[in-house]
PDB file of C-alpha atoms in Angstrom:
ATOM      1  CA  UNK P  77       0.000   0.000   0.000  1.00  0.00           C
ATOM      2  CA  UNK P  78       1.153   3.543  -0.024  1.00  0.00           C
ATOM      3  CA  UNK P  79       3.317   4.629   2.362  1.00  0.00           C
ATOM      4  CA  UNK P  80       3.801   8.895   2.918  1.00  0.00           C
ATOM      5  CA  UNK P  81       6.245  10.958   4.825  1.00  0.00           C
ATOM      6  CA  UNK P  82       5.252  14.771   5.373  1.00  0.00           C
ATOM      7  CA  UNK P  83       7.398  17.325   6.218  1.00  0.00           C
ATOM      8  CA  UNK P  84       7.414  20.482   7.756  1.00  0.00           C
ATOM      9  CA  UNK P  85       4.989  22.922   6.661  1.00  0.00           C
ATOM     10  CA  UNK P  86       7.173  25.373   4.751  1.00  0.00           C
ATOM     11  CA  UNK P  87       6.049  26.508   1.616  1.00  0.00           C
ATOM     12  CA  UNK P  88       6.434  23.270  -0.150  1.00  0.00           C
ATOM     13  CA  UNK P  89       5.809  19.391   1.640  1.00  0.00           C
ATOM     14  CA  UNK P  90       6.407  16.277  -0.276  1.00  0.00           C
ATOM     15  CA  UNK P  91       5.071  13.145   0.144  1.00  0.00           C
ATOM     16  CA  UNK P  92       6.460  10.048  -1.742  1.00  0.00           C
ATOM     17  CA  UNK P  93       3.730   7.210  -2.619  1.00  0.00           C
ATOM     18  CA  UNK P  94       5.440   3.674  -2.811  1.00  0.00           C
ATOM     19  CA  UNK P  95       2.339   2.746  -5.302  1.00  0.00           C
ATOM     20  CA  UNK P  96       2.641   2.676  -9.102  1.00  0.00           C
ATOM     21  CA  UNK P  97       1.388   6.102  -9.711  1.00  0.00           C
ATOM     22  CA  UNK P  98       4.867   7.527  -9.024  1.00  0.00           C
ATOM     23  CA  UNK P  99       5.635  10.589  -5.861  1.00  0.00           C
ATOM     24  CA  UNK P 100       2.699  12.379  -4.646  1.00  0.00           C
ATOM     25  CA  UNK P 101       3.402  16.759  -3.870  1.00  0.00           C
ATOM     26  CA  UNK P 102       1.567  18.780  -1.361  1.00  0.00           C
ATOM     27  CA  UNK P 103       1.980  22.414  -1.494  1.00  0.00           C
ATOM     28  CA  UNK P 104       0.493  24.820   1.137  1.00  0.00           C
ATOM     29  CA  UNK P 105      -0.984  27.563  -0.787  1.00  0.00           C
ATOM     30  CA  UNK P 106      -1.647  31.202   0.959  1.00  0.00           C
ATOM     31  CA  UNK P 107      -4.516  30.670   2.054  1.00  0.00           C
ATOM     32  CA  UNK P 108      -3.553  27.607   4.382  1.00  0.00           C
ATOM     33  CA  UNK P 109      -5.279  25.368   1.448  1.00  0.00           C
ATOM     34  CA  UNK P 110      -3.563  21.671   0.455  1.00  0.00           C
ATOM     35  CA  UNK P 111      -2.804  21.472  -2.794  1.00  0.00           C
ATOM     36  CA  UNK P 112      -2.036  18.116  -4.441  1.00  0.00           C
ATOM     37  CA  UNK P 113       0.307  17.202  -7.467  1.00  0.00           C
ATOM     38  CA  UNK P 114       1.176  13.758  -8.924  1.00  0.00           C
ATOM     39  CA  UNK P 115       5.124  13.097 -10.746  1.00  0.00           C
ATOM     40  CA  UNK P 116       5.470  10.868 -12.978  1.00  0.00           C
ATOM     41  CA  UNK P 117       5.457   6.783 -12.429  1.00  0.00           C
ATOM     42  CA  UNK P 118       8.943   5.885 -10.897  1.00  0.00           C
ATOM     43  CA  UNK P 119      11.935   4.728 -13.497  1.00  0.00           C
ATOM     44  CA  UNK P 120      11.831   1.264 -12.857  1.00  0.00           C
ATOM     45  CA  UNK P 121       8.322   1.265 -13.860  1.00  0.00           C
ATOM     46  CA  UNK P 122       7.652   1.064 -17.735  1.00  0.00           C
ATOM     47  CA  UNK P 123       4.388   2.099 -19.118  1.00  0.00           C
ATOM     48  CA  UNK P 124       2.783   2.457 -22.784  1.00  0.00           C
ATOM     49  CA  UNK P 125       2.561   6.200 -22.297  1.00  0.00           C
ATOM     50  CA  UNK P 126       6.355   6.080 -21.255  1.00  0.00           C
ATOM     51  CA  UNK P 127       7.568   5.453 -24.710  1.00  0.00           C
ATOM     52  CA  UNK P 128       5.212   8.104 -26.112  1.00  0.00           C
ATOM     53  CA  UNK P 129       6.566  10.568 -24.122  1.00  0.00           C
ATOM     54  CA  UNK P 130      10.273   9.556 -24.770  1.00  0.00           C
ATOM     55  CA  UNK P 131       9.437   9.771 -28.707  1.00  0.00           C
ATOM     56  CA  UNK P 132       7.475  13.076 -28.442  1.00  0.00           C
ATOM     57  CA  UNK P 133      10.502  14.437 -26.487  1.00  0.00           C
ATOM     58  CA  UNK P 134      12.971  12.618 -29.130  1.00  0.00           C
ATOM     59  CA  UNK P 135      10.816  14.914 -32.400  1.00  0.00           C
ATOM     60  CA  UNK P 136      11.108  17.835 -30.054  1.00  0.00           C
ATOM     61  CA  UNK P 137      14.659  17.773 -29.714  1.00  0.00           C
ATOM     62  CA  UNK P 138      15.177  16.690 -33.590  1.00  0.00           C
ATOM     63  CA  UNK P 139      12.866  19.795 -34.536  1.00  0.00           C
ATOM     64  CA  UNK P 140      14.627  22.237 -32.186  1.00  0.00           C
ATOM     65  CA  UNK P 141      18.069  21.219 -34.168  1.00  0.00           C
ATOM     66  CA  UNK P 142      16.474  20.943 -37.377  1.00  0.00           C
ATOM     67  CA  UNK P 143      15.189  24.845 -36.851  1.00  0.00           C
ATOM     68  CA  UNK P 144      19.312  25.312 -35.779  1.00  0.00           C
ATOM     69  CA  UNK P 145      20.636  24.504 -39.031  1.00  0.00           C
ATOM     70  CA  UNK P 146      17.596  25.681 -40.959  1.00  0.00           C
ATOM     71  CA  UNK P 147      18.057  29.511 -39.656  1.00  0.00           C
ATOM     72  CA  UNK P 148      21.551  29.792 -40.878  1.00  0.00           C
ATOM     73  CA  UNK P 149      21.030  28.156 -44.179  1.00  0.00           C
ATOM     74  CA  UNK P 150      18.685  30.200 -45.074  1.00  0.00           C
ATOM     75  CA  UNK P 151      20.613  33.262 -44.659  1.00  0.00           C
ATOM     76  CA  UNK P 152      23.489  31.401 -46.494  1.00  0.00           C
ATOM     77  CA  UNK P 153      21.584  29.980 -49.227  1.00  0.00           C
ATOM     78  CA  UNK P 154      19.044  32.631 -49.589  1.00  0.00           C
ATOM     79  CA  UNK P 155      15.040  32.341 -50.770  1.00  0.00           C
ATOM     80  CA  UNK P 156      15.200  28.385 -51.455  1.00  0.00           C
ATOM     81  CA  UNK P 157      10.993  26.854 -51.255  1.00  0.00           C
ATOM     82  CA  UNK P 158      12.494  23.864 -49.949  1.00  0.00           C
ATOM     83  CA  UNK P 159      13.665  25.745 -46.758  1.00  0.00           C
ATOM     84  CA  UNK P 160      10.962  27.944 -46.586  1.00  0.00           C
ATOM     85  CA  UNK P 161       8.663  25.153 -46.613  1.00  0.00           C
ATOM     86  CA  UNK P 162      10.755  23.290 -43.735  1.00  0.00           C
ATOM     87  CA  UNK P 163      10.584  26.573 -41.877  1.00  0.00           C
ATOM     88  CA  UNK P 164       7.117  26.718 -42.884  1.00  0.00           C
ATOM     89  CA  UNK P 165       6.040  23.451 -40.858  1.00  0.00           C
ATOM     90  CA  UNK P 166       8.825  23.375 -37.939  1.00  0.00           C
ATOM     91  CA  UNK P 167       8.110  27.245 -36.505  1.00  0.00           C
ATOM     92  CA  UNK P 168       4.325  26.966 -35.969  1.00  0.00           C
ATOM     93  CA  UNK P 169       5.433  23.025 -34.474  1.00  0.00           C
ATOM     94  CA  UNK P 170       8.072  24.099 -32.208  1.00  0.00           C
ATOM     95  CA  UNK P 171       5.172  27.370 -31.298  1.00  0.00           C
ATOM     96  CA  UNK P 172       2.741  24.990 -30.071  1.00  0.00           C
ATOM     97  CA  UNK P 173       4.487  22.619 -28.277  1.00  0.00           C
ATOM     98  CA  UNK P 174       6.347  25.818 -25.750  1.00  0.00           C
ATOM     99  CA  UNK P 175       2.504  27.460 -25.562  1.00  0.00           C
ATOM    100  CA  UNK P 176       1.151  23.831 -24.697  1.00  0.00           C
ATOM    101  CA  UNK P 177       3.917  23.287 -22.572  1.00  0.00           C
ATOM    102  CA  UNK P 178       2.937  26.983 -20.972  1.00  0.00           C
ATOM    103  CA  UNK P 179      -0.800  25.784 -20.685  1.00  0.00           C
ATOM    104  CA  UNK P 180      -0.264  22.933 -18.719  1.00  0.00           C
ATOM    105  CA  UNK P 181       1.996  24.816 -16.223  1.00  0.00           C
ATOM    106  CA  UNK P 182      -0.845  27.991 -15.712  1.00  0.00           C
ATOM    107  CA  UNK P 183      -4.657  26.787 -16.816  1.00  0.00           C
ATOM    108  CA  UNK P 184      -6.315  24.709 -14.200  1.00  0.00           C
ATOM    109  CA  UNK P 185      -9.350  23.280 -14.542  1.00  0.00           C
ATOM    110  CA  UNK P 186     -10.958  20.699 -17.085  1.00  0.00           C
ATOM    111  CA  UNK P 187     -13.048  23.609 -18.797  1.00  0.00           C
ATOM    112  CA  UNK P 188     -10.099  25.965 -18.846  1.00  0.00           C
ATOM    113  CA  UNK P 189      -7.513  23.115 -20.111  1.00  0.00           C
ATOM    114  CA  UNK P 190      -9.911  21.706 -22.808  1.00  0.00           C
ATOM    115  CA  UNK P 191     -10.876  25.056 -24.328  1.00  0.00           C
ATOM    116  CA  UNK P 192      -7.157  26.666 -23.771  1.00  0.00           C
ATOM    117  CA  UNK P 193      -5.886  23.599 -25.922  1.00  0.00           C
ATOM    118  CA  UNK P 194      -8.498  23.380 -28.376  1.00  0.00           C
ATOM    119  CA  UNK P 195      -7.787  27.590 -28.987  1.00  0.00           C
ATOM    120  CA  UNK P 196      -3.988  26.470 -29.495  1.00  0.00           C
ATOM    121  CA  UNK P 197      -4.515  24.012 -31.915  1.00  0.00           C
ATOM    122  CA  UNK P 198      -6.984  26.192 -33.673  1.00  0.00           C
ATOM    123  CA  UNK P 199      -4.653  28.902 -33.901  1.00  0.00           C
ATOM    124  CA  UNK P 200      -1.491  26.441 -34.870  1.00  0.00           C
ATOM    125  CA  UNK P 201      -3.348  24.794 -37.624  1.00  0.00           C
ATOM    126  CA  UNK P 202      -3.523  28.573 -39.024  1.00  0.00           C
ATOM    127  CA  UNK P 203      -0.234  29.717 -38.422  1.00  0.00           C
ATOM    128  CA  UNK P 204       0.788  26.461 -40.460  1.00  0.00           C
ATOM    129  CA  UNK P 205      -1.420  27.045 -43.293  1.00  0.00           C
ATOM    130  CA  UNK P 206      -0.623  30.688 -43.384  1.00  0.00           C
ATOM    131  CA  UNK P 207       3.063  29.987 -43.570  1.00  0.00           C
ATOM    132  CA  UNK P 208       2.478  27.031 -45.884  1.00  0.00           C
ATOM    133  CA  UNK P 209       0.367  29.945 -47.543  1.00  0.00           C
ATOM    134  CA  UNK P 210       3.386  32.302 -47.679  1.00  0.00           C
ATOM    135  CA  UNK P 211       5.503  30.313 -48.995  1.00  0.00           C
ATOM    136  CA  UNK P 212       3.783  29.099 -52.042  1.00  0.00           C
ATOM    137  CA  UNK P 213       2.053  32.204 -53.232  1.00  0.00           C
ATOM    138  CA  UNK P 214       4.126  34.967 -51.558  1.00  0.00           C
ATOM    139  CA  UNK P 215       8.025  35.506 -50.823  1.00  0.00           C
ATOM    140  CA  UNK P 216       8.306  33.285 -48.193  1.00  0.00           C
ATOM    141  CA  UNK P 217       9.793  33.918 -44.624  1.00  0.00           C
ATOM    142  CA  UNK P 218      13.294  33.486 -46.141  1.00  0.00           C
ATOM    143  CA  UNK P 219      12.304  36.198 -48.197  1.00  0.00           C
ATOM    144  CA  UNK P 220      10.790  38.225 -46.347  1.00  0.00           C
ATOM    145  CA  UNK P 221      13.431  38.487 -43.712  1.00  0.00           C
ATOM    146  CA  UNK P 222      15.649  39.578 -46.448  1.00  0.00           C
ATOM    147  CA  UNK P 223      13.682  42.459 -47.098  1.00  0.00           C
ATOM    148  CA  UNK P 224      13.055  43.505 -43.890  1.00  0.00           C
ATOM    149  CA  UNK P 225      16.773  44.004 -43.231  1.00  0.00           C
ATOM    150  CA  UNK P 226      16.319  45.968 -46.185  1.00  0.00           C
ATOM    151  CA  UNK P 227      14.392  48.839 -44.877  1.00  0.00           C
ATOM    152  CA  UNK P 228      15.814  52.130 -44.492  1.00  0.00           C
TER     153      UNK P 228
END
């Protein structure tokens, strides 16, 4: 069964659960109030979502580099559609995942959370298309950089 150990009551106590579901936090908020946060299932213990997560991460990381070398070669290479395009589907990706990364840190509640999320996506999906957009009819953000250092 689970087993706890509280601390002191400073501003944070932590409890650890022996049981699958991983360490158990309790926070004393201002107002005296008991707030309760679940970690993450400890290492030993494998689950399905586990290797979701781990390949999620893994895309994250490969975008974040791919946007590294993408930057610089386009202002090597210039306007190129190919690079746009990349550019085109890795900036509003690596967008959503920090701003749902920032939602799940500061919207509580099921409401909040669902609509919050469903806004995001809504407004990724158009950031996409409107860079996909850019980039086939228009200058592209290569491009469009370019002239924008431009102005005098």
């Amino acid at each position: 069964g689970p087993h706890s150990t509280m601390l002191s009551r400073s501003s944070i106590l932590a409890a650890r659960s022996l049981s699958k579901s991983g360490s158990v936090m309790f926070r004393v908020g201002a107002a005296g109030q008991l707030q309760c946060f679940h970690s993450s299932p400890p290492l030993n213990e494998k689950t399905s979502h586990d290797s979701a997560a781990t390949s999620h991460w893994k895309f994250e990381r490969v975008a974040s580099v791919a946007l590294l070398g993408l930057v610089p070669a386009a202002a090597i290479v210039g306007p190129n559609q190919g690079i746009d395009m990349a550019l085109s589907v890795l900036i509003p990706l690596h967008c959503h995942w920090g701003m749902q990364q920032v939602i799940m840190d500061y919207v509580h509640g099921k409401t909040t959370l669902t609509a919050a999320n469903a806004a995001l996506s809504l407004l990724s999906l158009l950031a996409f298309a409107g860079m996909v957009h850019f980039t086939l009819y228009d200058v592209g953000p290569t491009k469009a950089v370019q002239l924008l250092w431009t102005i005098k």
